[in-house]
mmCIF file with all atom_site columns, C-alpha atoms in Angstrom:
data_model
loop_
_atom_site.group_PDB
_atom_site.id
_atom_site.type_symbol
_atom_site.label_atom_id
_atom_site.label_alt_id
_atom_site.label_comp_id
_atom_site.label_asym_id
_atom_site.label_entity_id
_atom_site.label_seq_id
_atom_site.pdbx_PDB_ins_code
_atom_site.Cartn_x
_atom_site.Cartn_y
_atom_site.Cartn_z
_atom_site.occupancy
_atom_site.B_iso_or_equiv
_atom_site.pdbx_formal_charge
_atom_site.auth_seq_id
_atom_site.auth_comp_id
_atom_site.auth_asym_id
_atom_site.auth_atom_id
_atom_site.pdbx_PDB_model_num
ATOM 1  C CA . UNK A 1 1  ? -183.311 -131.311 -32.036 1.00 54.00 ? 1  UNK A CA 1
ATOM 2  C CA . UNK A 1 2  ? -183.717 -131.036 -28.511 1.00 61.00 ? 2  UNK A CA 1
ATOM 3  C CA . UNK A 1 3  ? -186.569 -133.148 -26.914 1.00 69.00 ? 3  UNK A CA 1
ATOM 4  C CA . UNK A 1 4  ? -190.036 -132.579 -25.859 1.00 75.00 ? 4  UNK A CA 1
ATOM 5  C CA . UNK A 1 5  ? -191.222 -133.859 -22.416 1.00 82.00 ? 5  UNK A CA 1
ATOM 6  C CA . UNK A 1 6  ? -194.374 -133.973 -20.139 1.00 88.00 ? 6  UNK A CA 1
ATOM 7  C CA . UNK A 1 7  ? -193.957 -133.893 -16.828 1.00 88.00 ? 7  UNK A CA 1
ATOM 8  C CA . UNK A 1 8  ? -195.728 -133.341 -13.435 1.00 91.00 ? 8  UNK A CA 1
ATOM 9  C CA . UNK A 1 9  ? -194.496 -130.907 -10.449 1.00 92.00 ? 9  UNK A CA 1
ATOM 10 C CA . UNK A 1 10 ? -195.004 -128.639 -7.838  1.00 93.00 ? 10 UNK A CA 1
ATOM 11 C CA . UNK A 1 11 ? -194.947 -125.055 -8.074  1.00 94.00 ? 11 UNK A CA 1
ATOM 12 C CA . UNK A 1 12 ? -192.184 -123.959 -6.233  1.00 92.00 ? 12 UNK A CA 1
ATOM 13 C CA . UNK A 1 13 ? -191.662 -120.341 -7.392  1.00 93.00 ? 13 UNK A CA 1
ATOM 14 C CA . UNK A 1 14 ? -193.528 -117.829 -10.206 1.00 93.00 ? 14 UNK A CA 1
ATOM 15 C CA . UNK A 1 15 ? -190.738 -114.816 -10.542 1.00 91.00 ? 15 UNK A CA 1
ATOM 16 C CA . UNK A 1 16 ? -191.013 -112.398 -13.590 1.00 87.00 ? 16 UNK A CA 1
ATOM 17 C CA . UNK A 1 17 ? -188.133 -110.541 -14.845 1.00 86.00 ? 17 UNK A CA 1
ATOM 18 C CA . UNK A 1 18 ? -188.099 -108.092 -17.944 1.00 87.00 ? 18 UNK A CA 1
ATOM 19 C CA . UNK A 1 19 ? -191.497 -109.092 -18.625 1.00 84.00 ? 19 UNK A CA 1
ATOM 20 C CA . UNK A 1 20 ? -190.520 -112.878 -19.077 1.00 85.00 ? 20 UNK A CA 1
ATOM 21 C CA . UNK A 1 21 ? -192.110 -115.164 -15.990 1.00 89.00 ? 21 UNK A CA 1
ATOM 22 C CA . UNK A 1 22 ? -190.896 -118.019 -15.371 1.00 92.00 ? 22 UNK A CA 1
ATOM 23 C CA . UNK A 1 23 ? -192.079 -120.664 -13.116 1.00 94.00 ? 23 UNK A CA 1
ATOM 24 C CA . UNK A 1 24 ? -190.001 -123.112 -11.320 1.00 93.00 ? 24 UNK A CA 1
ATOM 25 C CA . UNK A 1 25 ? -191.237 -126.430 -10.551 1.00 93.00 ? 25 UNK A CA 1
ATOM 26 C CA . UNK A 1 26 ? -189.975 -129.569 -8.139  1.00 91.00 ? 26 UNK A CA 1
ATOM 27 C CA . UNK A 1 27 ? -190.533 -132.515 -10.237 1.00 85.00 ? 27 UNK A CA 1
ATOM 28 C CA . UNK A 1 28 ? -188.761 -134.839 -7.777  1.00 68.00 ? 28 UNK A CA 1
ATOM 29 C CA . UNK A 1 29 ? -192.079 -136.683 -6.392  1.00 56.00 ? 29 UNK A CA 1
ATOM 30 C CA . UNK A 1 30 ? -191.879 -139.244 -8.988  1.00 55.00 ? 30 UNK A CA 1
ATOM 31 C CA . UNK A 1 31 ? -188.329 -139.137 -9.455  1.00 53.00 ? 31 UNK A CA 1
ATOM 32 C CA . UNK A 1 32 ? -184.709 -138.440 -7.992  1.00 56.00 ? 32 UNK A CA 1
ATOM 33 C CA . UNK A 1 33 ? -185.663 -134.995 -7.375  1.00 63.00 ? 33 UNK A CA 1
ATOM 34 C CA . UNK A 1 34 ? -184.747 -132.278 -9.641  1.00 77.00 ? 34 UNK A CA 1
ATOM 35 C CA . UNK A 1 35 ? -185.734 -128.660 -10.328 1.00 89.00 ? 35 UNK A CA 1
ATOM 36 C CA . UNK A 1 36 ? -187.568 -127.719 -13.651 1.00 91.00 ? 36 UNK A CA 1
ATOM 37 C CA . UNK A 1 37 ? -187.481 -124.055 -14.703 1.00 93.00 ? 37 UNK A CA 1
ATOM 38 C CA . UNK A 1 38 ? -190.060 -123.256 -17.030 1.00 94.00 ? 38 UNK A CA 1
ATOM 39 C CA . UNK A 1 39 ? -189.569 -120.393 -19.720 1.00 90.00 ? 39 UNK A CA 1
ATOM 40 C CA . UNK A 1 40 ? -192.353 -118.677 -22.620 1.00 88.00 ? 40 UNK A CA 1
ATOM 41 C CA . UNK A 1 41 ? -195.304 -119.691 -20.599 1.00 89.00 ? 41 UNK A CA 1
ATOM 42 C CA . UNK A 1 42 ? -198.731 -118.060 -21.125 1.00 87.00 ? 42 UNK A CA 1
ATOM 43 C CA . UNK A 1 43 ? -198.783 -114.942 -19.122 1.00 86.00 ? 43 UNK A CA 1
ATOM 44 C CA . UNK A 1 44 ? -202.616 -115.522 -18.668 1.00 89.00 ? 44 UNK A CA 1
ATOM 45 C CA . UNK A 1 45 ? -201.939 -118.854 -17.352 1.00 90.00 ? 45 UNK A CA 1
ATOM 46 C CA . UNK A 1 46 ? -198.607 -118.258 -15.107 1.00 88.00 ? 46 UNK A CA 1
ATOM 47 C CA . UNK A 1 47 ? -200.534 -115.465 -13.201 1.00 87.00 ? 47 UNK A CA 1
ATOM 48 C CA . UNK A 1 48 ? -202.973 -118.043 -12.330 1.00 92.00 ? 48 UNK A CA 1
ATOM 49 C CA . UNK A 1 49 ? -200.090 -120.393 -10.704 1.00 94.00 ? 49 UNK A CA 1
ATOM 50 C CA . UNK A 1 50 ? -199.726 -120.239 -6.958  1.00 95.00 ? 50 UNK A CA 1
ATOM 51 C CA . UNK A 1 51 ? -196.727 -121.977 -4.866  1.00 95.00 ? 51 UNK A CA 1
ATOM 52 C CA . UNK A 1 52 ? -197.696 -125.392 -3.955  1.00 94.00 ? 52 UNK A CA 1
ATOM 53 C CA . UNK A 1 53 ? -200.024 -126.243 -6.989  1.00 95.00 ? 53 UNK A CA 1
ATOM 54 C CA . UNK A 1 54 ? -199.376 -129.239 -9.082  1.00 95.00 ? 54 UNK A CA 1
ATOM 55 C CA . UNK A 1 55 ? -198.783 -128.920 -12.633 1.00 95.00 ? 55 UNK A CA 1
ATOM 56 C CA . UNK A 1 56 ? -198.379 -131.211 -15.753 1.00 94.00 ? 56 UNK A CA 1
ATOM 57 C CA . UNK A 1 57 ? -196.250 -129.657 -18.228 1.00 94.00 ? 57 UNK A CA 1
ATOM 58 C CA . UNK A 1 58 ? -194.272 -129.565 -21.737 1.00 93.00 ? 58 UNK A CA 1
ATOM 59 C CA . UNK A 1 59 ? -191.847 -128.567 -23.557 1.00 94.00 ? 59 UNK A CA 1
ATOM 60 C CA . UNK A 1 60 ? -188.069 -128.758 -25.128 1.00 93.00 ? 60 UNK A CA 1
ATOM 61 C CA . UNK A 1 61 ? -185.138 -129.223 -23.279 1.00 92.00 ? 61 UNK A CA 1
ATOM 62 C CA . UNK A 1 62 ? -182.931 -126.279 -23.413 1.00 92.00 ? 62 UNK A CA 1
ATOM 63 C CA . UNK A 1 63 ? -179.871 -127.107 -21.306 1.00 92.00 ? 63 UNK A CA 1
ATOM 64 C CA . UNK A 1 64 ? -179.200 -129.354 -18.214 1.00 91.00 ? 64 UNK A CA 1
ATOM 65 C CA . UNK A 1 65 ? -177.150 -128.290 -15.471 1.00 89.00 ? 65 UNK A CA 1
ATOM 66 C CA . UNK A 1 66 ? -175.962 -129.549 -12.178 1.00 86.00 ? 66 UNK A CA 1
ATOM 67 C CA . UNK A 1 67 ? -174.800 -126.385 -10.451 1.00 80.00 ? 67 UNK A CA 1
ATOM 68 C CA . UNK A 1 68 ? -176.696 -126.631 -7.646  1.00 72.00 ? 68 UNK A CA 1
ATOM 69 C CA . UNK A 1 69 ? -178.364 -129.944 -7.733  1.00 77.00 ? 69 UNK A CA 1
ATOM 70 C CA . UNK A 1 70 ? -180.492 -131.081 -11.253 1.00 85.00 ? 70 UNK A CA 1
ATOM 71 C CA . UNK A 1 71 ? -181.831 -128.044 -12.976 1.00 89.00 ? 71 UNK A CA 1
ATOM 72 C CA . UNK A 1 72 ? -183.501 -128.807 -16.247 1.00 91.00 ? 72 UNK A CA 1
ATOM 73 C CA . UNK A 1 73 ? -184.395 -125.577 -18.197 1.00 92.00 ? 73 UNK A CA 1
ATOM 74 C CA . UNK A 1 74 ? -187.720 -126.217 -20.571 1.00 93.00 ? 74 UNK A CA 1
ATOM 75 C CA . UNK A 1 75 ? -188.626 -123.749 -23.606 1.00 92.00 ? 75 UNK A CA 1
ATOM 76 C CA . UNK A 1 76 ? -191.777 -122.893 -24.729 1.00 91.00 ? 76 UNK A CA 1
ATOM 77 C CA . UNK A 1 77 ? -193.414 -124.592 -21.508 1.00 92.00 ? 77 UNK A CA 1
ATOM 78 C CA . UNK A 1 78 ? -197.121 -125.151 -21.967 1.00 92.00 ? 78 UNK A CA 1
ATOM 79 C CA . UNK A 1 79 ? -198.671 -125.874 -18.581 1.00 92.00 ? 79 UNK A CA 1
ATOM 80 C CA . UNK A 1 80 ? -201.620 -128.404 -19.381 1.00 90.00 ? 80 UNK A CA 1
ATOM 81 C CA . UNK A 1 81 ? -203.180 -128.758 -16.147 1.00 88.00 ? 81 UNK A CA 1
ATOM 82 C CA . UNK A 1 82 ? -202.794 -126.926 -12.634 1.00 88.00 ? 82 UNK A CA 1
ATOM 83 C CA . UNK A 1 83 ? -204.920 -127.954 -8.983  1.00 89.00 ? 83 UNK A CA 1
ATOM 84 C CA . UNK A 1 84 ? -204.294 -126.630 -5.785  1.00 84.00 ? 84 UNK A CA 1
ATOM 85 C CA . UNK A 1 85 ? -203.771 -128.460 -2.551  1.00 67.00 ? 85 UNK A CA 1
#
């Protein structure tokens, strides 16, 4: 099964399309530098969200892909704590 993760980023971009948000989140402070997109989040919660805000998160890994740099895609994100700058 795919694996769950925890991880900490920066808020990047909060887009919603069809009624599904997603959030997309620079996780490359602590590491390499990659690009986390976040799917299923709380609506309640995402609308809260503003660019720049740090975030821990979870999930499962959906897919991996290195189009356009390191892009990990995470299902059923829960976003377990958010502060601004």
């Amino acid at each position: 099964g795919a694996e769950a993760i925890e991880w900490t980023g920066e808020v990047e971009e909060v887009s919603e399309f069809l009624g599904t948000i997603s959030v997309y989140v620079d996780a490359g402070r602590e590491t390499a530098g990659f690009d986390v997109a976040l799917y299923d989040i709380d609506e309640d919660i995402a609308i809260t969200l503003n660019v720049g805000d740090t975030i821990t998160f979870s999930g499962r890994i959906r897919d991996i892909t290195t189009v356009f740099g390191l892009l990990v895609t995470i299902d059923d994100a829960t976003i377990h704590s958010a502060e601004g700058d």
